[in-house]
mmCIF file of C-alpha atoms and ligand atoms in Angstrom:
data_model
loop_
_atom_site.group_PDB
_atom_site.id
_atom_site.type_symbol
_atom_site.label_atom_id
_atom_site.label_comp_id
_atom_site.label_asym_id
_atom_site.label_seq_id
_atom_site.Cartn_x
_atom_site.Cartn_y
_atom_site.Cartn_z
ATOM 1 C CA MET A 1 0.946 -39.032 -2.091
ATOM 2 C CA LEU A 2 -0.708 -35.783 -0.901
ATOM 3 C CA THR A 3 -1.762 -35.803 2.735
ATOM 4 C CA PHE A 4 -3.454 -33.516 5.210
ATOM 5 C CA ILE A 5 -1.342 -32.842 8.261
ATOM 6 C CA PRO A 6 -2.301 -30.933 11.397
ATOM 7 C CA PRO A 7 -1.162 -27.291 11.565
ATOM 8 C CA THR A 8 0.702 -27.955 14.835
ATOM 9 C CA TYR A 9 3.092 -30.282 13.002
ATOM 10 C CA ILE A 10 3.769 -27.706 10.287
ATOM 11 C CA MET A 11 4.414 -25.088 12.940
ATOM 12 C CA GLY A 12 6.875 -27.327 14.700
ATOM 13 C CA VAL A 13 5.104 -27.000 18.045
ATOM 14 C CA LYS A 14 3.862 -30.532 18.442
ATOM 15 C CA GLY A 15 3.576 -31.343 22.111
ATOM 16 C CA LYS A 16 3.658 -27.691 23.200
ATOM 17 C CA ARG A 17 0.740 -26.580 25.396
ATOM 18 C CA LEU A 18 -1.527 -24.490 23.213
ATOM 19 C CA SER A 19 -3.228 -21.350 24.549
ATOM 20 C CA GLU A 20 -6.966 -21.466 25.034
ATOM 21 C CA LYS A 21 -7.441 -18.511 22.736
ATOM 22 C CA PRO A 22 -8.425 -19.417 19.191
ATOM 23 C CA GLU A 23 -5.679 -19.883 16.624
ATOM 24 C CA TYR A 24 -5.732 -17.748 13.515
ATOM 25 C CA ALA A 25 -4.380 -18.265 10.021
ATOM 26 C CA ILE A 26 -3.470 -15.239 7.949
ATOM 27 C CA ILE A 27 -3.322 -15.794 4.192
ATOM 28 C CA GLY A 28 -0.618 -13.511 2.766
ATOM 29 C CA GLY A 29 2.372 -11.928 4.493
ATOM 30 C CA GLY A 30 2.247 -8.491 2.859
ATOM 31 C CA PRO A 31 1.666 -5.293 4.878
ATOM 32 C CA ALA A 32 -1.973 -6.197 5.687
ATOM 33 C CA GLY A 33 -1.249 -9.758 6.782
ATOM 34 C CA ALA A 34 1.904 -8.790 8.692
ATOM 35 C CA ALA A 35 0.054 -6.039 10.591
ATOM 36 C CA ALA A 36 -2.813 -8.376 11.472
ATOM 37 C CA ALA A 37 -0.382 -11.088 12.596
ATOM 38 C CA TYR A 38 1.556 -8.567 14.691
ATOM 39 C CA THR A 39 -1.555 -7.280 16.467
ATOM 40 C CA LEU A 40 -3.036 -10.730 17.138
ATOM 41 C CA SER A 41 0.248 -12.237 18.207
ATOM 42 C CA LYS A 42 1.081 -9.348 20.568
ATOM 43 C CA ALA A 43 -2.342 -9.903 22.172
ATOM 44 C CA GLY A 44 -1.350 -13.492 22.933
ATOM 45 C CA TYR A 45 -3.045 -15.331 20.080
ATOM 46 C CA LYS A 46 -1.392 -18.114 18.167
ATOM 47 C CA VAL A 47 -1.048 -16.943 14.584
ATOM 48 C CA THR A 48 0.346 -18.566 11.459
ATOM 49 C CA VAL A 49 0.977 -16.522 8.330
ATOM 50 C CA TYR A 50 0.935 -18.518 5.114
ATOM 51 C CA ASP A 51 2.514 -16.917 2.065
ATOM 52 C CA SER A 52 2.863 -18.473 -1.367
ATOM 53 C CA ALA A 53 6.171 -16.715 -2.105
ATOM 54 C CA PRO A 54 9.641 -17.989 -1.133
ATOM 55 C CA ARG A 55 10.415 -14.535 0.366
ATOM 56 C CA LEU A 56 8.163 -11.755 1.653
ATOM 57 C CA GLY A 57 8.003 -8.332 0.009
ATOM 58 C CA LEU A 58 8.657 -9.537 -3.523
ATOM 59 C CA LYS A 59 5.721 -7.597 -4.963
ATOM 60 C CA PRO A 60 6.820 -4.552 -7.036
ATOM 61 C CA CYS A 61 6.517 -1.489 -4.815
ATOM 62 C CA GLY A 62 8.064 1.971 -4.369
ATOM 63 C CA ARG A 63 8.337 1.154 -0.648
ATOM 64 C CA GLY A 64 7.377 4.660 0.477
ATOM 65 C CA ILE A 65 5.294 5.241 3.609
ATOM 66 C CA PRO A 66 4.732 9.011 3.564
ATOM 67 C CA ASN A 67 3.471 9.266 7.125
ATOM 68 C CA ILE A 68 4.228 6.845 9.921
ATOM 69 C CA GLY A 69 2.879 9.220 12.608
ATOM 70 C CA HIS A 70 -0.500 7.560 13.009
ATOM 71 C CA LEU A 71 0.457 3.934 12.473
ATOM 72 C CA PRO A 72 -0.737 1.705 15.315
ATOM 73 C CA PHE A 73 2.752 0.207 15.826
ATOM 74 C CA PRO A 74 6.354 1.218 15.118
ATOM 75 C CA ILE A 75 8.011 0.346 11.835
ATOM 76 C CA PRO A 76 10.930 -2.005 12.683
ATOM 77 C CA LYS A 77 14.062 0.174 12.773
ATOM 78 C CA GLU A 78 16.212 -2.285 10.871
ATOM 79 C CA SER A 79 13.883 -2.008 7.862
ATOM 80 C CA ILE A 80 14.115 1.777 7.464
ATOM 81 C CA LEU A 81 16.256 2.695 4.451
ATOM 82 C CA ARG A 82 15.628 6.443 4.547
ATOM 83 C CA GLN A 83 13.695 9.058 6.532
ATOM 84 C CA ILE A 84 11.385 11.254 4.465
ATOM 85 C CA ARG A 85 10.649 14.794 5.651
ATOM 86 C CA GLY A 86 9.085 16.493 2.642
ATOM 87 C CA ALA A 87 7.505 16.201 -0.771
ATOM 88 C CA THR A 88 7.407 18.136 -4.021
ATOM 89 C CA LEU A 89 4.445 17.969 -6.369
ATOM 90 C CA TYR A 90 4.584 18.921 -10.039
ATOM 91 C CA VAL A 91 1.514 19.121 -12.279
ATOM 92 C CA ASP A 92 2.361 18.693 -15.981
ATOM 93 C CA GLY A 93 5.948 19.704 -15.274
ATOM 94 C CA GLU A 94 5.073 22.830 -13.277
ATOM 95 C CA ARG A 95 6.126 22.836 -9.620
ATOM 96 C CA VAL A 96 2.919 23.275 -7.607
ATOM 97 C CA PHE A 97 4.226 22.979 -4.064
ATOM 98 C CA ASP A 98 7.061 21.951 -1.806
ATOM 99 C CA VAL A 99 6.562 20.588 1.677
ATOM 100 C CA GLU A 100 10.072 21.101 3.073
ATOM 101 C CA GLU A 101 9.452 19.778 6.583
ATOM 102 C CA GLY A 102 6.649 18.190 8.522
ATOM 103 C CA LEU A 103 6.287 14.799 6.876
ATOM 104 C CA SER A 104 7.301 11.885 9.000
ATOM 105 C CA GLY A 105 7.758 9.255 6.351
ATOM 106 C CA VAL A 106 10.118 6.410 5.576
ATOM 107 C CA ILE A 107 11.284 4.278 2.706
ATOM 108 C CA VAL A 108 11.521 0.702 3.876
ATOM 109 C CA ASP A 109 13.090 -2.571 2.931
ATOM 110 C CA LYS A 110 9.720 -4.311 2.716
ATOM 111 C CA SER A 111 11.118 -7.779 3.027
ATOM 112 C CA VAL A 112 12.925 -6.949 6.273
ATOM 113 C CA MET A 113 9.931 -4.996 7.634
ATOM 114 C CA LEU A 114 7.405 -7.767 6.976
ATOM 115 C CA GLU A 115 9.571 -10.588 8.331
ATOM 116 C CA ALA A 116 10.368 -8.543 11.459
ATOM 117 C CA LEU A 117 6.721 -7.634 12.145
ATOM 118 C CA ILE A 118 5.632 -11.256 11.823
ATOM 119 C CA THR A 119 8.421 -13.153 13.497
ATOM 120 C CA ASP A 120 9.412 -10.652 16.236
ATOM 121 C CA SER A 121 5.801 -10.597 17.449
ATOM 122 C CA GLY A 122 5.921 -14.368 17.914
ATOM 123 C CA ALA A 123 3.731 -15.296 14.957
ATOM 124 C CA GLU A 124 4.679 -18.276 12.819
ATOM 125 C CA LEU A 125 5.573 -17.706 9.167
ATOM 126 C CA VAL A 126 5.232 -20.453 6.573
ATOM 127 C CA LYS A 127 6.488 -19.588 3.086
ATOM 128 C CA LYS A 128 5.769 -21.382 -0.186
ATOM 129 C CA ALA A 129 2.304 -22.076 1.255
ATOM 130 C CA TYR A 130 -0.395 -21.527 -1.385
ATOM 131 C CA TYR A 131 -4.023 -20.992 -0.350
ATOM 132 C CA LYS A 132 -6.527 -22.356 -2.829
ATOM 133 C CA ILE A 133 -9.842 -20.526 -2.859
ATOM 134 C CA GLY A 134 -12.805 -22.868 -2.538
ATOM 135 C CA LYS A 135 -10.688 -25.669 -1.097
ATOM 136 C CA LYS A 136 -10.100 -23.857 2.224
ATOM 137 C CA HIS A 137 -6.587 -25.175 2.580
ATOM 138 C CA VAL A 138 -3.004 -24.152 2.019
ATOM 139 C CA ARG A 139 -0.736 -26.428 0.118
ATOM 140 C CA ILE A 140 2.815 -26.736 1.444
ATOM 141 C CA GLY A 141 4.900 -28.997 -0.749
ATOM 142 C CA GLY A 142 2.867 -32.203 -0.983
ATOM 143 C CA ASN A 143 0.878 -31.506 2.185
ATOM 144 C CA TYR A 144 -2.274 -29.584 3.002
ATOM 145 C CA VAL A 145 -3.303 -27.552 6.042
ATOM 146 C CA GLU A 146 -6.964 -26.728 6.548
ATOM 147 C CA VAL A 147 -7.839 -23.103 7.240
ATOM 148 C CA ASN A 148 -10.968 -22.471 9.267
ATOM 149 C CA ARG A 149 -10.421 -19.167 11.041
ATOM 150 C CA GLY A 150 -8.446 -16.108 10.072
ATOM 151 C CA LEU A 151 -8.034 -13.268 7.599
ATOM 152 C CA PHE A 152 -7.417 -13.097 3.855
ATOM 153 C CA ALA A 153 -4.618 -10.724 2.834
ATOM 154 C CA ALA A 154 -3.307 -12.087 -0.455
ATOM 155 C CA GLY A 155 -3.153 -8.752 -2.291
ATOM 156 C CA HIS A 156 -4.491 -7.146 -5.464
ATOM 157 C CA GLY A 157 -4.958 -10.394 -7.432
ATOM 158 C CA TYR A 158 -8.128 -11.039 -5.433
ATOM 159 C CA TYR A 159 -9.563 -7.513 -5.747
ATOM 160 C CA SER A 160 -12.414 -7.378 -8.209
ATOM 161 C CA ASP A 161 -12.998 -3.658 -8.871
ATOM 162 C CA GLU A 162 -10.950 -1.195 -10.954
ATOM 163 C CA LYS A 163 -7.172 -1.549 -11.101
ATOM 164 C CA ILE A 164 -4.518 0.509 -12.822
ATOM 165 C CA ASN A 165 -1.044 -0.531 -13.937
ATOM 166 C CA ALA A 166 2.212 0.674 -12.425
ATOM 167 C CA PHE A 167 5.724 0.166 -13.746
ATOM 168 C CA GLN A 168 9.008 1.119 -12.116
ATOM 169 C CA TYR A 169 12.786 1.035 -12.346
ATOM 170 C CA ARG A 170 15.170 0.683 -9.462
ATOM 171 C CA VAL A 171 17.997 3.032 -10.399
ATOM 172 C CA LYS A 172 21.395 4.168 -9.155
ATOM 173 C CA ASN A 173 22.493 7.800 -9.244
ATOM 174 C CA ARG A 174 24.570 9.977 -6.899
ATOM 175 C CA SER A 175 21.912 12.701 -7.098
ATOM 176 C CA PHE A 176 19.793 10.719 -4.591
ATOM 177 C CA GLU A 177 22.426 10.785 -1.840
ATOM 178 C CA GLU A 178 21.097 13.867 -0.026
ATOM 179 C CA MET A 179 17.413 13.498 -0.919
ATOM 180 C CA ASP A 180 14.966 13.342 1.984
ATOM 181 C CA LYS A 181 11.768 13.992 0.062
ATOM 182 C CA LEU A 182 9.354 12.250 -2.280
ATOM 183 C CA VAL A 183 9.057 13.798 -5.733
ATOM 184 C CA ILE A 184 5.789 13.351 -7.586
ATOM 185 C CA TYR A 185 4.833 14.510 -11.094
ATOM 186 C CA PHE A 186 1.121 14.398 -11.833
ATOM 187 C CA ASP A 187 0.348 13.909 -15.516
ATOM 188 C CA THR A 188 -3.157 15.186 -16.271
ATOM 189 C CA GLU A 189 -3.319 13.543 -19.675
ATOM 190 C CA LEU A 190 -2.419 10.076 -18.353
ATOM 191 C CA ILE A 191 -4.377 10.566 -15.111
ATOM 192 C CA GLY A 192 -1.517 9.190 -13.169
ATOM 193 C CA TYR A 193 1.862 10.207 -11.875
ATOM 194 C CA TYR A 194 5.573 9.602 -11.977
ATOM 195 C CA TYR A 195 7.389 9.214 -8.679
ATOM 196 C CA ILE A 196 10.935 9.298 -7.378
ATOM 197 C CA PHE A 197 11.333 7.551 -4.028
ATOM 198 C CA PRO A 198 14.976 7.537 -2.834
ATOM 199 C CA SER A 199 15.993 4.412 -0.893
ATOM 200 C CA HIS A 200 19.609 3.350 -0.253
ATOM 201 C CA SER A 201 22.283 6.060 -0.385
ATOM 202 C CA ASP A 202 22.412 6.330 -4.158
ATOM 203 C CA GLU A 203 19.355 4.323 -5.203
ATOM 204 C CA ALA A 204 15.737 5.186 -5.895
ATOM 205 C CA ASP A 205 12.561 3.632 -7.213
ATOM 206 C CA VAL A 206 11.393 5.666 -10.186
ATOM 207 C CA GLY A 207 8.024 4.701 -11.538
ATOM 208 C CA VAL A 208 4.780 5.614 -13.193
ATOM 209 C CA GLY A 209 1.228 4.506 -12.468
ATOM 210 C CA GLY A 210 -1.905 5.369 -14.387
ATOM 211 C CA TYR A 211 -4.561 4.556 -16.947
ATOM 212 C CA ALA A 212 -2.384 2.931 -19.611
ATOM 213 C CA ASP A 213 -1.092 -0.515 -20.527
ATOM 214 C CA PHE A 214 2.398 -1.661 -19.524
ATOM 215 C CA PRO A 215 4.179 -0.976 -22.881
ATOM 216 C CA GLU A 216 2.837 2.579 -22.869
ATOM 217 C CA LEU A 217 3.819 3.121 -19.236
ATOM 218 C CA LYS A 218 7.316 1.838 -20.006
ATOM 219 C CA SER A 219 7.756 4.154 -22.939
ATOM 220 C CA ARG A 220 6.485 7.115 -20.883
ATOM 221 C CA LEU A 221 8.861 6.211 -18.069
ATOM 222 C CA ASP A 222 11.809 5.940 -20.488
ATOM 223 C CA LYS A 223 11.023 9.470 -21.734
ATOM 224 C CA PHE A 224 10.743 10.720 -18.136
ATOM 225 C CA MET A 225 14.121 9.140 -17.310
ATOM 226 C CA LYS A 226 15.762 11.023 -20.190
ATOM 227 C CA GLU A 227 14.199 14.394 -19.417
ATOM 228 C CA ASN A 228 14.033 14.577 -15.619
ATOM 229 C CA GLU A 229 16.782 16.497 -13.806
ATOM 230 C CA TYR A 230 16.973 14.085 -10.819
ATOM 231 C CA VAL A 231 17.090 10.799 -12.726
ATOM 232 C CA ASN A 232 18.706 11.651 -16.031
ATOM 233 C CA GLY A 233 21.851 9.491 -16.500
ATOM 234 C CA SER A 234 20.865 6.927 -13.838
ATOM 235 C CA LYS A 235 21.910 3.316 -14.147
ATOM 236 C CA ILE A 236 18.866 1.011 -14.289
ATOM 237 C CA LEU A 237 19.290 -1.921 -11.897
ATOM 238 C CA ARG A 238 15.978 -3.664 -12.490
ATOM 239 C CA HIS A 239 12.446 -3.154 -13.728
ATOM 240 C CA GLU A 240 9.120 -4.454 -12.477
ATOM 241 C CA GLY A 241 5.406 -3.803 -12.698
ATOM 242 C CA ALA A 242 2.091 -4.790 -11.143
ATOM 243 C CA GLN A 243 -1.463 -3.614 -10.803
ATOM 244 C CA ILE A 244 -2.917 -1.355 -8.122
ATOM 245 C CA ALA A 245 -6.510 -1.491 -6.837
ATOM 246 C CA VAL A 246 -8.062 1.947 -7.213
ATOM 247 C CA GLY A 247 -11.790 1.172 -7.054
ATOM 248 C CA GLY A 248 -12.225 1.977 -3.372
ATOM 249 C CA VAL A 249 -12.969 -0.272 -0.432
ATOM 250 C CA ARG A 250 -14.888 -3.463 -1.230
ATOM 251 C CA LEU A 251 -15.384 -5.419 1.957
ATOM 252 C CA LYS A 252 -15.979 -9.121 1.446
ATOM 253 C CA LEU A 253 -15.411 -12.615 2.776
ATOM 254 C CA ILE A 254 -13.300 -15.119 0.897
ATOM 255 C CA ASP A 255 -14.193 -18.639 2.052
ATOM 256 C CA ASN A 256 -15.519 -17.055 5.263
ATOM 257 C CA LEU A 257 -12.248 -15.209 5.860
ATOM 258 C CA PRO A 258 -12.667 -11.409 5.992
ATOM 259 C CA ALA A 259 -10.554 -9.717 3.307
ATOM 260 C CA ILE A 260 -8.080 -7.038 4.383
ATOM 261 C CA GLY A 261 -5.423 -4.949 2.636
ATOM 262 C CA GLU A 262 -5.444 -4.559 -1.124
ATOM 263 C CA THR A 263 -7.795 -7.550 -1.547
ATOM 264 C CA ALA A 264 -10.420 -5.335 0.119
ATOM 265 C CA GLY A 265 -9.315 -2.200 -1.775
ATOM 266 C CA TYR A 266 -7.173 -0.547 0.912
ATOM 267 C CA VAL A 267 -5.188 1.659 -1.450
ATOM 268 C CA LEU A 268 -5.595 5.432 -1.666
ATOM 269 C CA PRO A 269 -6.775 5.696 -5.297
ATOM 270 C CA LEU A 270 -5.296 9.139 -6.068
ATOM 271 C CA THR A 271 -1.790 8.312 -4.887
ATOM 272 C CA GLY A 272 -1.568 4.509 -5.119
ATOM 273 C CA GLU A 273 -0.419 4.395 -1.501
ATOM 274 C CA GLY A 274 -1.266 0.935 -0.198
ATOM 275 C CA ILE A 275 1.219 -0.054 2.504
ATOM 276 C CA ARG A 276 -0.141 2.172 5.285
ATOM 277 C CA PRO A 277 -3.862 1.691 4.430
ATOM 278 C CA SER A 278 -3.333 -2.079 4.212
ATOM 279 C CA MET A 279 -1.521 -2.169 7.543
ATOM 280 C CA ILE A 280 -4.227 -0.104 9.216
ATOM 281 C CA SER A 281 -6.902 -2.444 7.828
ATOM 282 C CA GLY A 282 -4.955 -5.477 9.101
ATOM 283 C CA HIS A 283 -4.579 -3.959 12.550
ATOM 284 C CA THR A 284 -8.268 -2.946 12.746
ATOM 285 C CA ALA A 285 -9.442 -6.396 11.616
ATOM 286 C CA ALA A 286 -7.204 -8.047 14.208
ATOM 287 C CA GLN A 287 -8.531 -5.744 16.936
ATOM 288 C CA ALA A 288 -12.079 -6.718 15.965
ATOM 289 C CA LEU A 289 -11.182 -10.424 16.322
ATOM 290 C CA ILE A 290 -9.579 -9.727 19.706
ATOM 291 C CA ASN A 291 -12.629 -7.780 20.926
ATOM 292 C CA GLY A 292 -15.095 -10.339 19.612
ATOM 293 C CA GLY A 293 -16.575 -7.859 17.164
ATOM 294 C CA LYS A 294 -17.453 -8.167 13.504
ATOM 295 C CA VAL A 295 -14.436 -7.537 11.271
ATOM 296 C CA THR A 296 -16.319 -6.049 8.330
ATOM 297 C CA GLU A 297 -18.284 -3.652 10.572
ATOM 298 C CA SER A 298 -15.075 -2.446 12.244
ATOM 299 C CA LEU A 299 -13.406 -1.941 8.855
ATOM 300 C CA GLN A 300 -16.462 -0.120 7.525
ATOM 301 C CA LYS A 301 -16.339 2.383 10.395
ATOM 302 C CA MET A 302 -12.629 3.168 10.412
ATOM 303 C CA PRO A 303 -11.422 6.572 9.150
ATOM 304 C CA MET A 304 -9.088 5.005 6.557
ATOM 305 C CA THR A 305 -12.123 3.438 4.822
ATOM 306 C CA LYS A 306 -13.638 6.896 4.486
ATOM 307 C CA SER A 307 -10.349 8.345 3.200
ATOM 308 C CA VAL A 308 -9.963 5.649 0.530
ATOM 309 C CA ASN A 309 -13.559 6.094 -0.586
ATOM 310 C CA LEU A 310 -13.237 9.894 -0.632
ATOM 311 C CA GLN A 311 -10.188 9.632 -2.903
ATOM 312 C CA ARG A 312 -12.135 7.240 -5.120
ATOM 313 C CA LYS A 313 -14.950 9.786 -5.469
ATOM 314 C CA ILE A 314 -12.447 12.534 -6.310
ATOM 315 C CA LEU A 315 -10.779 10.234 -8.859
ATOM 316 C CA GLU A 316 -14.127 9.543 -10.520
ATOM 317 C CA ARG A 317 -14.758 13.301 -10.871
ATOM 318 C CA VAL A 318 -11.228 13.966 -12.098
ATOM 319 C CA LYS A 319 -11.512 11.195 -14.719
ATOM 320 C CA LYS A 320 -14.544 12.928 -16.230
ATOM 321 C CA MET A 321 -12.756 16.287 -16.586
ATOM 322 C CA LYS A 322 -10.830 17.467 -19.622
ATOM 323 C CA PRO A 323 -7.017 17.490 -19.014
ATOM 324 C CA ALA A 324 -6.892 21.312 -18.953
ATOM 325 C CA ARG A 325 -9.608 21.467 -16.291
ATOM 326 C CA ARG A 326 -7.788 18.792 -14.265
ATOM 327 C CA ALA A 327 -4.596 20.816 -14.344
ATOM 328 C CA GLU A 328 -6.417 24.015 -13.396
ATOM 329 C CA LEU A 329 -8.075 22.290 -10.445
ATOM 330 C CA LEU A 330 -4.898 20.648 -9.163
ATOM 331 C CA LYS A 331 -2.976 23.898 -9.382
ATOM 332 C CA SER A 332 -5.694 25.817 -7.533
ATOM 333 C CA ILE A 333 -5.640 23.591 -4.455
ATOM 334 C CA PRO A 334 -3.429 24.904 -1.623
ATOM 335 C CA ALA A 335 -0.471 22.722 -0.571
ATOM 336 C CA SER A 336 -1.952 21.957 2.862
ATOM 337 C CA VAL A 337 -5.162 20.637 1.272
ATOM 338 C CA HIS A 338 -3.200 18.559 -1.240
ATOM 339 C CA ALA A 339 -1.309 17.046 1.699
ATOM 340 C CA MET A 340 -4.503 16.331 3.682
ATOM 341 C CA ILE A 341 -6.188 14.632 0.740
ATOM 342 C CA ALA A 342 -3.067 12.769 -0.394
ATOM 343 C CA LEU A 343 -2.330 11.392 3.056
ATOM 344 C CA GLY A 344 -5.981 10.536 3.661
ATOM 345 C CA GLU A 345 -6.072 12.658 6.787
ATOM 346 C CA ILE A 346 -8.830 15.179 6.240
ATOM 347 C CA ASN A 347 -9.733 17.372 9.168
ATOM 348 C CA ARG A 348 -12.880 19.410 8.427
ATOM 349 C CA LEU A 349 -11.773 22.404 10.504
ATOM 350 C CA GLU A 350 -8.313 22.539 8.926
ATOM 351 C CA LEU A 351 -9.905 22.102 5.521
ATOM 352 C CA ALA A 352 -12.293 24.985 6.137
ATOM 353 C CA LYS A 353 -9.399 27.212 7.298
ATOM 354 C CA ALA A 354 -7.262 26.367 4.277
ATOM 355 C CA LEU A 355 -10.107 26.981 1.816
ATOM 356 C CA ILE A 356 -11.652 30.050 3.444
ATOM 357 C CA ASN A 357 -11.149 31.995 0.204
ATOM 358 C CA LYS A 358 -12.377 29.147 -2.025
ATOM 359 C CA PRO A 359 -15.884 28.422 -0.691
ATOM 360 C CA SER A 360 -17.101 26.585 -3.797
ATOM 361 C CA LEU A 361 -14.103 24.201 -3.730
ATOM 362 C CA LEU A 362 -14.644 23.725 0.021
ATOM 363 C CA ALA A 363 -18.320 22.911 -0.551
ATOM 364 C CA LYS A 364 -17.399 20.422 -3.312
ATOM 365 C CA ILE A 365 -14.899 18.581 -1.108
ATOM 366 C CA LEU A 366 -17.208 18.611 1.924
ATOM 367 C CA GLY A 367 -19.985 17.291 -0.315
ATOM 368 C CA LEU A 368 -17.853 14.238 -1.110
ATOM 369 C CA LEU A 369 -17.016 13.432 2.532
HETATM 370 C C1 LIG B 401 4.769 -0.444 -8.886
HETATM 371 C C2 LIG B 401 4.078 -0.240 -7.568
HETATM 372 C C3 LIG B 401 4.606 0.681 -6.665
HETATM 373 C C4 LIG B 401 3.968 0.879 -5.435
HETATM 374 N N1 LIG B 401 4.537 1.760 -4.559
HETATM 375 C C5 LIG B 401 3.965 1.954 -3.341
HETATM 376 C C6 LIG B 401 4.571 2.830 -2.397
HETATM 377 O O1 LIG B 401 5.648 3.404 -2.629
HETATM 378 N N2 LIG B 401 3.945 3.004 -1.207
HETATM 379 C C7 LIG B 401 2.774 2.378 -0.903
HETATM 380 O O2 LIG B 401 2.240 2.608 0.191
HETATM 381 N N3 LIG B 401 2.197 1.512 -1.768
HETATM 382 C C8 LIG B 401 2.763 1.269 -2.969
HETATM 383 N N4 LIG B 401 2.201 0.369 -3.832
HETATM 384 C C9 LIG B 401 1.017 -0.413 -3.383
HETATM 385 C C10 LIG B 401 1.433 -1.476 -2.354
HETATM 386 O O3 LIG B 401 2.519 -2.208 -2.863
HETATM 387 C C11 LIG B 401 0.288 -2.446 -2.034
HETATM 388 O O4 LIG B 401 -0.928 -1.754 -1.950
HETATM 389 C C12 LIG B 401 0.511 -3.191 -0.719
HETATM 390 O O5 LIG B 401 1.687 -3.948 -0.751
HETATM 391 C C13 LIG B 401 -0.682 -4.108 -0.438
HETATM 392 O O6 LIG B 401 -0.447 -4.855 0.719
HETATM 393 P P1 LIG B 401 -1.201 -6.251 0.957
HETATM 394 O O7 LIG B 401 -0.642 -6.815 2.216
HETATM 395 O O8 LIG B 401 -2.652 -6.049 0.870
HETATM 396 O O9 LIG B 401 -0.818 -7.161 -0.286
HETATM 397 P P2 LIG B 401 0.591 -7.607 -0.880
HETATM 398 O O10 LIG B 401 1.675 -6.696 -0.491
HETATM 399 O O11 LIG B 401 0.359 -7.825 -2.327
HETATM 400 O O12 LIG B 401 0.856 -8.999 -0.151
HETATM 401 C C14 LIG B 401 0.090 -10.133 -0.465
HETATM 402 C C15 LIG B 401 0.905 -11.379 -0.109
HETATM 403 O O13 LIG B 401 0.055 -12.514 -0.330
HETATM 404 C C16 LIG B 401 0.807 -13.541 -0.949
HETATM 405 N N5 LIG B 401 -0.168 -14.369 -1.705
HETATM 406 C C17 LIG B 401 -0.782 -14.073 -2.882
HETATM 407 N N6 LIG B 401 -1.603 -15.064 -3.228
HETATM 408 C C18 LIG B 401 -1.513 -16.000 -2.250
HETATM 409 C C19 LIG B 401 -2.135 -17.277 -2.033
HETATM 410 N N7 LIG B 401 -3.034 -17.771 -2.889
HETATM 411 N N8 LIG B 401 -1.782 -17.980 -0.931
HETATM 412 C C20 LIG B 401 -0.878 -17.497 -0.043
HETATM 413 N N9 LIG B 401 -0.272 -16.298 -0.194
HETATM 414 C C21 LIG B 401 -0.587 -15.563 -1.269
HETATM 415 C C22 LIG B 401 1.823 -12.820 -1.824
HETATM 416 O O14 LIG B 401 2.971 -13.626 -2.032
HETATM 417 C C23 LIG B 401 2.127 -11.568 -0.983
HETATM 418 O O15 LIG B 401 3.259 -11.748 -0.155
HETATM 419 C C24 LIG B 401 2.790 0.150 -5.085
HETATM 420 C C25 LIG B 401 2.260 -0.771 -5.982
HETATM 421 C C26 LIG B 401 2.900 -0.976 -7.210
HETATM 422 C C27 LIG B 401 2.318 -1.982 -8.166
#
């Protein structure tokens, strides 16, 4: 028989004096939900994260966070697989720039990072707990827990605007041992890119994301694996794919719960970077709850919302261009501007300095801001 049981029983805190602050439920223990749980829990709120999966961090992901400098909290040390200090960008096989130093990025073990953020902050984590939209409850085994107050962070499956596909291999190769940079190959015909993100000593995630179906992405990635100097001859350990929300921020409520993370479109559409934007959205939403403000208004105002939407506007323009024009444009942009746009950290003054000799490009970018 299916029964409703009080959340306190599920959390194993029956009899414990509860704080007077409201309790919050977070649906989904990905980067957005974990960040929100961390922020609320550190502020003394009782938080329970419900995730449908048996383990966190199972979603296919390259696990790269290219800049941890402006994150509102530290990435748990035990989850860092590799420090990233630079990046190389190729456009249609031609090396466009190298950033040798200056990035402060990491590749993480997502599972370890998410569990540590949630549980070390004191929040409760309940796995195999499925939230059913419309019913306003999570189902845990044969029992149900009502959800009245919290945030919705259950990922891209609940995002309703444009999504692209991404497919990747986890591979083994000694050539990754010394790598401390991200390598990205933009493909102007696909409108997408291949990436090499080194993780453990001799492992990397090698993938492709773009406007194509999964069989086509797989066949493109197989060709890339044969031809690329870094990955050629690698042993494939596993393969996986998923979709990425690239339609820009779409703020909404799901059963009265404000959406955060990829559900609300917090992915930078040009790069597919979603961990950092999702975490920032989770943190900002939690801060709004703590301060008694409106979550959607706080999300609307935050700089990351503007960065995601700027990249979306650029993507829309780029999609309309012919491949040759796309390549010409990408190659004409200075490395520092590429980095600003890619990381979603545009500073108007720095932009103006970098594009002093390209006033029409400057005007176009400023016009999109
Ligand atoms: C192939 C690929 C590679 C990528 N590589 C990178 C990268 O290198 N760097 C980067 O920054 N981004 C990358 N991304 C994007 C990134 O993975 C996501 O944007 C990010 O994980 C989104 O975080 P989230 O917390 O919003 O959602 P998710 O990480 O998707 O977490 C959602 C959680 O909700 C749970 N859930 C789902 N439905 C329910 C339900 N009904 N009830 C309860 N729980 C539920 C899921 O089990 C999951 O744990 C990649 C994406 C793909 C597809």
